mmCIF file of C-alpha atoms in Angstrom:
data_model
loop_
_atom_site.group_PDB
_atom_site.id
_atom_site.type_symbol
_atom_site.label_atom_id
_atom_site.label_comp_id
_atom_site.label_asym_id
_atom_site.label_seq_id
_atom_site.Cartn_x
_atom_site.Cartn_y
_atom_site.Cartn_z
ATOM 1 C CA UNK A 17 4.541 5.754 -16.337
ATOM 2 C CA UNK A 18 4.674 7.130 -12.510
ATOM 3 C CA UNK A 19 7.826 5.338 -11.107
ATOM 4 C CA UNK A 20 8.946 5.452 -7.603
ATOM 5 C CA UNK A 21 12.917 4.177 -6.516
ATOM 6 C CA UNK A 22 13.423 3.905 -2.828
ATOM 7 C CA UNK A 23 17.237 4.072 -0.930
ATOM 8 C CA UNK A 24 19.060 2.291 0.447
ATOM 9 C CA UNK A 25 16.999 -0.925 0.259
ATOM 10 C CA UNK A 26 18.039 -1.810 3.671
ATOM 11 C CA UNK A 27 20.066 0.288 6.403
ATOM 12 C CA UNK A 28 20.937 -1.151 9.824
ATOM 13 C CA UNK A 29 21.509 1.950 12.667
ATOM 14 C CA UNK A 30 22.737 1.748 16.024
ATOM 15 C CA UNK A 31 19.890 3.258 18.514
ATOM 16 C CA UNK A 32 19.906 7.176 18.612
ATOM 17 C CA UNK A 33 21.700 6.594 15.327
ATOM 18 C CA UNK A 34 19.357 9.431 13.701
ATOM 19 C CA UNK A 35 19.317 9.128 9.505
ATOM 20 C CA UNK A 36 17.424 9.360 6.627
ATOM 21 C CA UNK A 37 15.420 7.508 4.003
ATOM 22 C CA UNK A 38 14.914 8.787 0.213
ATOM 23 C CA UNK A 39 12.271 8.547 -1.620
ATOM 24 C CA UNK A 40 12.915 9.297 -5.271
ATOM 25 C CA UNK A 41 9.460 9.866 -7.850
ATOM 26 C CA UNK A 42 8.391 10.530 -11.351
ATOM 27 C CA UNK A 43 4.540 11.709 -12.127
ATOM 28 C CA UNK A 44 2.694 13.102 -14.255
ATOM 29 C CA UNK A 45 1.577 15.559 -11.715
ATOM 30 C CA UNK A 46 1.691 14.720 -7.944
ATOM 31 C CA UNK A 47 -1.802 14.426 -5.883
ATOM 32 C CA UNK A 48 0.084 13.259 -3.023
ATOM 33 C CA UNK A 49 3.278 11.650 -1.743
ATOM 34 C CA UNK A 50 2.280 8.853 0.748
ATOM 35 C CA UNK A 51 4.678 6.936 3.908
ATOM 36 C CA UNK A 52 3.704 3.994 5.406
ATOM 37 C CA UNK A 53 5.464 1.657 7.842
ATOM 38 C CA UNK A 54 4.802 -2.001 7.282
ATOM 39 C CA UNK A 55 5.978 -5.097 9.816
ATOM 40 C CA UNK A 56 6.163 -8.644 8.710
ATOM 41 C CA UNK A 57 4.089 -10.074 7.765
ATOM 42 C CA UNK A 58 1.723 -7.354 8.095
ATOM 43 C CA UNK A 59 -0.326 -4.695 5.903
ATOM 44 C CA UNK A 60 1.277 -1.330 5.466
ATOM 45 C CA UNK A 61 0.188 1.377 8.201
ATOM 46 C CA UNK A 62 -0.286 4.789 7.089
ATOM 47 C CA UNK A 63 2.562 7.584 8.273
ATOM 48 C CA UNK A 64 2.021 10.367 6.477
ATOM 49 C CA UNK A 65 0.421 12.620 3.476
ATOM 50 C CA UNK A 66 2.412 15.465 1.989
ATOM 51 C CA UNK A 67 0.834 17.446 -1.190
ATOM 52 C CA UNK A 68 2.964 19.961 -2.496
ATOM 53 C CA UNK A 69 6.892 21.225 -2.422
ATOM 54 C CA UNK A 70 7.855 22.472 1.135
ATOM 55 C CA UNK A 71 5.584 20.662 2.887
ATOM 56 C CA UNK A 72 6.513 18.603 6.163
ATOM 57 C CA UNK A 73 4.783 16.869 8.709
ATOM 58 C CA UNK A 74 6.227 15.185 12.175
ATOM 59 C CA UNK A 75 4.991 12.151 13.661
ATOM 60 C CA UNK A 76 7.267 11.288 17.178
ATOM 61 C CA UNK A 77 10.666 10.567 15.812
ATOM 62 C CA UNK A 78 9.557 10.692 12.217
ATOM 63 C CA UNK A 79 9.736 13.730 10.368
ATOM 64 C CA UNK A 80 8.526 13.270 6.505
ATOM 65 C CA UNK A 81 9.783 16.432 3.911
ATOM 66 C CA UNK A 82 8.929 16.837 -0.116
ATOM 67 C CA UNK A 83 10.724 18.531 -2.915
ATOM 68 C CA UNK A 84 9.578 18.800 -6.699
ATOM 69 C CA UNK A 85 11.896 15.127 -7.148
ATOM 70 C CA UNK A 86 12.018 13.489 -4.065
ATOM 71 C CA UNK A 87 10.937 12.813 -0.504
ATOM 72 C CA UNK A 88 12.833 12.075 2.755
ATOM 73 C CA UNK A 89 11.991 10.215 6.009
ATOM 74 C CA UNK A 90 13.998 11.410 8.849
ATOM 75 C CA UNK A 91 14.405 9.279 11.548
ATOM 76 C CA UNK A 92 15.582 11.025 14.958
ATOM 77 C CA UNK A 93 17.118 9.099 17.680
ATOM 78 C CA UNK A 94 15.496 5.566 16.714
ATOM 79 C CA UNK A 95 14.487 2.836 19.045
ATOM 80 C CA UNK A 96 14.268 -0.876 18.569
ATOM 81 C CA UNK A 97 10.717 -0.343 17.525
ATOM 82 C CA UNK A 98 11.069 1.357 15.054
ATOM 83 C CA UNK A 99 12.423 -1.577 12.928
ATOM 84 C CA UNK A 100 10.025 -2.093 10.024
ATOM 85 C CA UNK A 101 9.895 -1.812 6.559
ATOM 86 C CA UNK A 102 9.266 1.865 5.283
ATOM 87 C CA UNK A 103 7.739 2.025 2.246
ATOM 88 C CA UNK A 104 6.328 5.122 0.196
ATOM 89 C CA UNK A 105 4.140 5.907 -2.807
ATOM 90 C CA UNK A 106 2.671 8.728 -4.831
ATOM 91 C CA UNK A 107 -0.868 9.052 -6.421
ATOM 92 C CA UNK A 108 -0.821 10.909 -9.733
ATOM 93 C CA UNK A 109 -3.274 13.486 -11.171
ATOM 94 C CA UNK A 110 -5.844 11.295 -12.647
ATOM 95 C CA UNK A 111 -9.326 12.186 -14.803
ATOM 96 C CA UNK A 112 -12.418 12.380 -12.714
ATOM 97 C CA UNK A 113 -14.259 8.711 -12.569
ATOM 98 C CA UNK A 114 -10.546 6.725 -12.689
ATOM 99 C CA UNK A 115 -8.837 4.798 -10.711
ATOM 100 C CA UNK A 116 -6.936 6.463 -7.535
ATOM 101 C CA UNK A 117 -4.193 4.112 -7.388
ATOM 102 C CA UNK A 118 -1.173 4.315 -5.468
ATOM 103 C CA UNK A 119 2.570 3.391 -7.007
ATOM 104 C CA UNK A 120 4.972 2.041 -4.286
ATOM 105 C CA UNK A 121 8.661 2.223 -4.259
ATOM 106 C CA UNK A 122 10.010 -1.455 -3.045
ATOM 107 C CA UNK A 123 10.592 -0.080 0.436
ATOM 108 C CA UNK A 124 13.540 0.756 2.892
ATOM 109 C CA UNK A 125 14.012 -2.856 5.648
ATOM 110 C CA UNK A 126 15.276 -0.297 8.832
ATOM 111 C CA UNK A 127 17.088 -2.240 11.625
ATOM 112 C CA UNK A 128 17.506 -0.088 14.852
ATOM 113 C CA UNK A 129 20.072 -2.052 16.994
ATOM 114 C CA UNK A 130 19.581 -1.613 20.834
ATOM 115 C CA UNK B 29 -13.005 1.905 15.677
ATOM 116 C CA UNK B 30 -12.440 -1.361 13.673
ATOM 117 C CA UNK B 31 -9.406 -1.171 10.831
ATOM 118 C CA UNK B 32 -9.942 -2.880 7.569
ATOM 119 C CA UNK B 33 -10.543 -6.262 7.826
ATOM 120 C CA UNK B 34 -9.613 -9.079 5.178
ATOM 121 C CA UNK B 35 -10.359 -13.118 5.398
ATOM 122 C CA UNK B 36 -8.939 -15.562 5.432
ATOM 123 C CA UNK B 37 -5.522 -14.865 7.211
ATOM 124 C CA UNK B 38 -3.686 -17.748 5.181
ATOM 125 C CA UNK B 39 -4.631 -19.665 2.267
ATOM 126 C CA UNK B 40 -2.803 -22.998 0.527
ATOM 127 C CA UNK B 41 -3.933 -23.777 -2.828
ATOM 128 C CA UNK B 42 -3.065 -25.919 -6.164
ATOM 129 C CA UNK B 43 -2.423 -24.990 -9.455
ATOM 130 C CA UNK B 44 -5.489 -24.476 -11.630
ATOM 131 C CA UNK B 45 -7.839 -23.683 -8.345
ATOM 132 C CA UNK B 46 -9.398 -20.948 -8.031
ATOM 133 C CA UNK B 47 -9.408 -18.349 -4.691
ATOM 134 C CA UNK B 48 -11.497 -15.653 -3.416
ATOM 135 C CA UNK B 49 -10.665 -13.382 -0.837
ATOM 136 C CA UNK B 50 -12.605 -10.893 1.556
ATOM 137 C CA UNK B 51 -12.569 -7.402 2.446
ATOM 138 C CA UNK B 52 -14.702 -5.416 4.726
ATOM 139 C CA UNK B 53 -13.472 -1.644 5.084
ATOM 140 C CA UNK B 54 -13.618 0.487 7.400
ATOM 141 C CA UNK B 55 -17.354 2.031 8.566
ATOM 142 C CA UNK B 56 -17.833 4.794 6.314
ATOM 143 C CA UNK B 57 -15.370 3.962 3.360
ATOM 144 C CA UNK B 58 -16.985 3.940 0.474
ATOM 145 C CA UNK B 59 -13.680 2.771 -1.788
ATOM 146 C CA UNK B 60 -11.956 -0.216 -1.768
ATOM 147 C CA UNK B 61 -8.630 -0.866 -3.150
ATOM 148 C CA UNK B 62 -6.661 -4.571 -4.091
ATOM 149 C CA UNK B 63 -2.936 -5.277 -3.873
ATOM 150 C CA UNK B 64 -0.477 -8.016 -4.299
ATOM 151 C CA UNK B 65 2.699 -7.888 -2.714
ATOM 152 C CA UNK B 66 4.832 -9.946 -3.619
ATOM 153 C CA UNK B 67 8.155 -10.661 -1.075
ATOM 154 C CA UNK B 68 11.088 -7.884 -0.845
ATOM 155 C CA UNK B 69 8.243 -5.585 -3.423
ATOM 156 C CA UNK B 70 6.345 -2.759 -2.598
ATOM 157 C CA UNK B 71 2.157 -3.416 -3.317
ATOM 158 C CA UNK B 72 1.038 -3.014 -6.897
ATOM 159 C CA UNK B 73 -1.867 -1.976 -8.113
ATOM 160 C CA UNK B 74 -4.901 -4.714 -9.149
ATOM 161 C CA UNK B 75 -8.439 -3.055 -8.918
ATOM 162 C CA UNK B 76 -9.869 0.089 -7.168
ATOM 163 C CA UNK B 77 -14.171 0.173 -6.465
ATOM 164 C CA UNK B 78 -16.103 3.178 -5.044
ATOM 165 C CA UNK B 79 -20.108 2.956 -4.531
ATOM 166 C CA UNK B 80 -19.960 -0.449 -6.258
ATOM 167 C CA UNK B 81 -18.406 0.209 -9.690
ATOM 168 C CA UNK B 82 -14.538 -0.273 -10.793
ATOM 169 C CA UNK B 83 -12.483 2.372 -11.193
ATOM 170 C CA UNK B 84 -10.102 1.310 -12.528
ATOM 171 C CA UNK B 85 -7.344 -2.330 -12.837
ATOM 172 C CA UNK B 86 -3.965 -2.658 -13.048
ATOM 173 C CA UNK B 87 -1.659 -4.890 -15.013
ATOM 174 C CA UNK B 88 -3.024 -7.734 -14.158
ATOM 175 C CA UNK B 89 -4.228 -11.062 -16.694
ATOM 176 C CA UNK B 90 -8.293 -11.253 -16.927
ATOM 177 C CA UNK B 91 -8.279 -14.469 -14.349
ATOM 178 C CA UNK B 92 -8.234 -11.653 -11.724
ATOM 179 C CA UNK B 93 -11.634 -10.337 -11.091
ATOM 180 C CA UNK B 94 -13.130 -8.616 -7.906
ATOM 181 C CA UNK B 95 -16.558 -7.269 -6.802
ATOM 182 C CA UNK B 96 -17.830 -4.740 -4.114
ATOM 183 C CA UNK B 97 -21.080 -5.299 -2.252
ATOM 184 C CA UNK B 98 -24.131 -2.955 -1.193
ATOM 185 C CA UNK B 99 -22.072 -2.854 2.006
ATOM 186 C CA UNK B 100 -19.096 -1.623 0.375
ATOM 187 C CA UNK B 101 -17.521 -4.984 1.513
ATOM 188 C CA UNK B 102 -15.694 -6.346 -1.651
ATOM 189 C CA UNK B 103 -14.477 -9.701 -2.983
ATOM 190 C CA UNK B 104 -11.186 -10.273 -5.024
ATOM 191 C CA UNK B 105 -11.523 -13.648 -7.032
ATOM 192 C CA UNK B 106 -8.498 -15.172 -8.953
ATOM 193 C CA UNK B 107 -9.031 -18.417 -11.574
ATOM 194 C CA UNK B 108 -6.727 -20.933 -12.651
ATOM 195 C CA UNK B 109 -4.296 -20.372 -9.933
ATOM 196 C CA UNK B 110 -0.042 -20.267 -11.026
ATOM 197 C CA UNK B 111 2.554 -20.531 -8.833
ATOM 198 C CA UNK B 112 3.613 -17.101 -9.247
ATOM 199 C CA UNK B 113 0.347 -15.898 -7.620
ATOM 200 C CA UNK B 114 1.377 -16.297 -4.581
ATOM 201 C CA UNK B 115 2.066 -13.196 -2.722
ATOM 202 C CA UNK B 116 0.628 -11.278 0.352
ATOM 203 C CA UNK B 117 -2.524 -9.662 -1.290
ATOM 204 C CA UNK B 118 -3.830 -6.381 0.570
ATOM 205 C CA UNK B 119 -7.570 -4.489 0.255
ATOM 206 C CA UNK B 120 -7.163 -0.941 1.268
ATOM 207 C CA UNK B 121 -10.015 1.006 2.497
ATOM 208 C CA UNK B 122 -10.851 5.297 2.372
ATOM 209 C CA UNK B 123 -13.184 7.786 1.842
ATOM 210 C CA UNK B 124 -11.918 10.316 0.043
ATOM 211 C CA UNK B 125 -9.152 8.464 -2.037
ATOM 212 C CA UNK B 126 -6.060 10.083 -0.752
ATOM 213 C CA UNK B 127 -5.422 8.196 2.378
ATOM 214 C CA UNK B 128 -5.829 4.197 1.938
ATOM 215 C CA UNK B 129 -6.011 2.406 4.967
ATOM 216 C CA UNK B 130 -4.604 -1.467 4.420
ATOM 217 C CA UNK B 131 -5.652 -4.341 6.590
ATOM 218 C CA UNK B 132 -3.250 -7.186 7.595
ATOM 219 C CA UNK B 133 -3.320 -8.920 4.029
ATOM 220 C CA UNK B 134 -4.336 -12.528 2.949
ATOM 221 C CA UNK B 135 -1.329 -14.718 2.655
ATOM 222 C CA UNK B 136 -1.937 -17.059 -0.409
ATOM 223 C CA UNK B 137 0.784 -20.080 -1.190
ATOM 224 C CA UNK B 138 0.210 -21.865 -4.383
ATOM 225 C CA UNK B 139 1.910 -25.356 -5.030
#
């Protein structure tokens, strides 16, 4: 069963406090390691895709990074804004004609202090 | 371009009603996705349709049930309502499966 165990479960920073999120996963083979950002209240808004070991893609002051066991969200400098809930989730190699579900860790609450 | 859209916002119901809930995705997604979210949890997994047929359902009891339209608009339905139904329940749209785009969620409060 794909399992995915986000940390901390909350983490209050101090602007231009920069830090990082983890993202811990097991699955029976990894399509792709998903962030998304959600408010209260509100649906969760895609960040970013990563596919394979290595990979890393940048989004402002969000940089998202994968290994074989885990992912991390690094957050540069952060502003009031960026307070949110950051949640992630992986999508498994599945047989052609089945369901592409996501699994989602419980998420990360962020609080970025001014 | 409009995002995934979802009706209604907010919902109130009783035990033992039943609920359906609206999805339209966004123009050109083909697959639509269902979520429930319940408070301090991340989404999990109900029901996934692409060009009309499920994919696939989670582990979720048989009073949950859901539909997709010619459109590709899609319907989640839930029977004899329990309290622990309520949650924040999310339709996520995309075309090619990898990226799912959510809209803003239904909020649905049983008493």
């Amino acid at each position: 069963e794909d399992q995915v165990t986000q940390s901390p479960e909350a983490l209050r920073l101090q602007e231009g406090e920069s830090s990082s999120l983890n993202c811990s996963y097991t699955v029976s083979g990894l399509r792709g390691l998903f962030w998304y950002r959600q408010d209260p209240g509100k649906g969760p808004e895609f960040l970013f895709t990563l596919y394979s070991a290595g990979e890393e893609k940048e989004k402002e002051r969000l940089k998202a990074t994968l290994t074989k066991k885990e992912s991390f969200l690094h957050i540069t400098a952060p502003k009031p804004e960026d307070s949110a809930t950051y949640l992630c989730a992986v999508r498994a190699f599945q047989q052609p004609g089945s369901a592409r579900q996501l699994t989602f860790g419980s998420g990360t609450q962020l609080t970025v202090l001014p | 371009d409009a995002g995934v859209t979802q009706s209604p916002t907010h919902l109130i119901k009783t035990r033992g009603q039943h609920v359906t809930l609206r999805c339209s995705p966004i123009s050109g997604h083909k697959s639509v996705s269902w979520y429930q979210q319940v408070l301090g949890q991340g989404p999990q997994f109900i029901f996934q349709y692409y060009e009309k047929e499920e994919r696939g359902r989670g582990n979720f009891p048989d009073r949950f049930s859901a539909r997709q339209f010619p459109n590709y608009s899609s319907e989640l339905n839930v029977n004899a309502l329990l309290l622990g139904d309520s949650a924040l329940y999310l339709c996520a749209s995309s075309w090619n499966s990898y990226e799912q785009y959510f809209g803003p969620g239904t909020r649905l409060t049983v008493t």
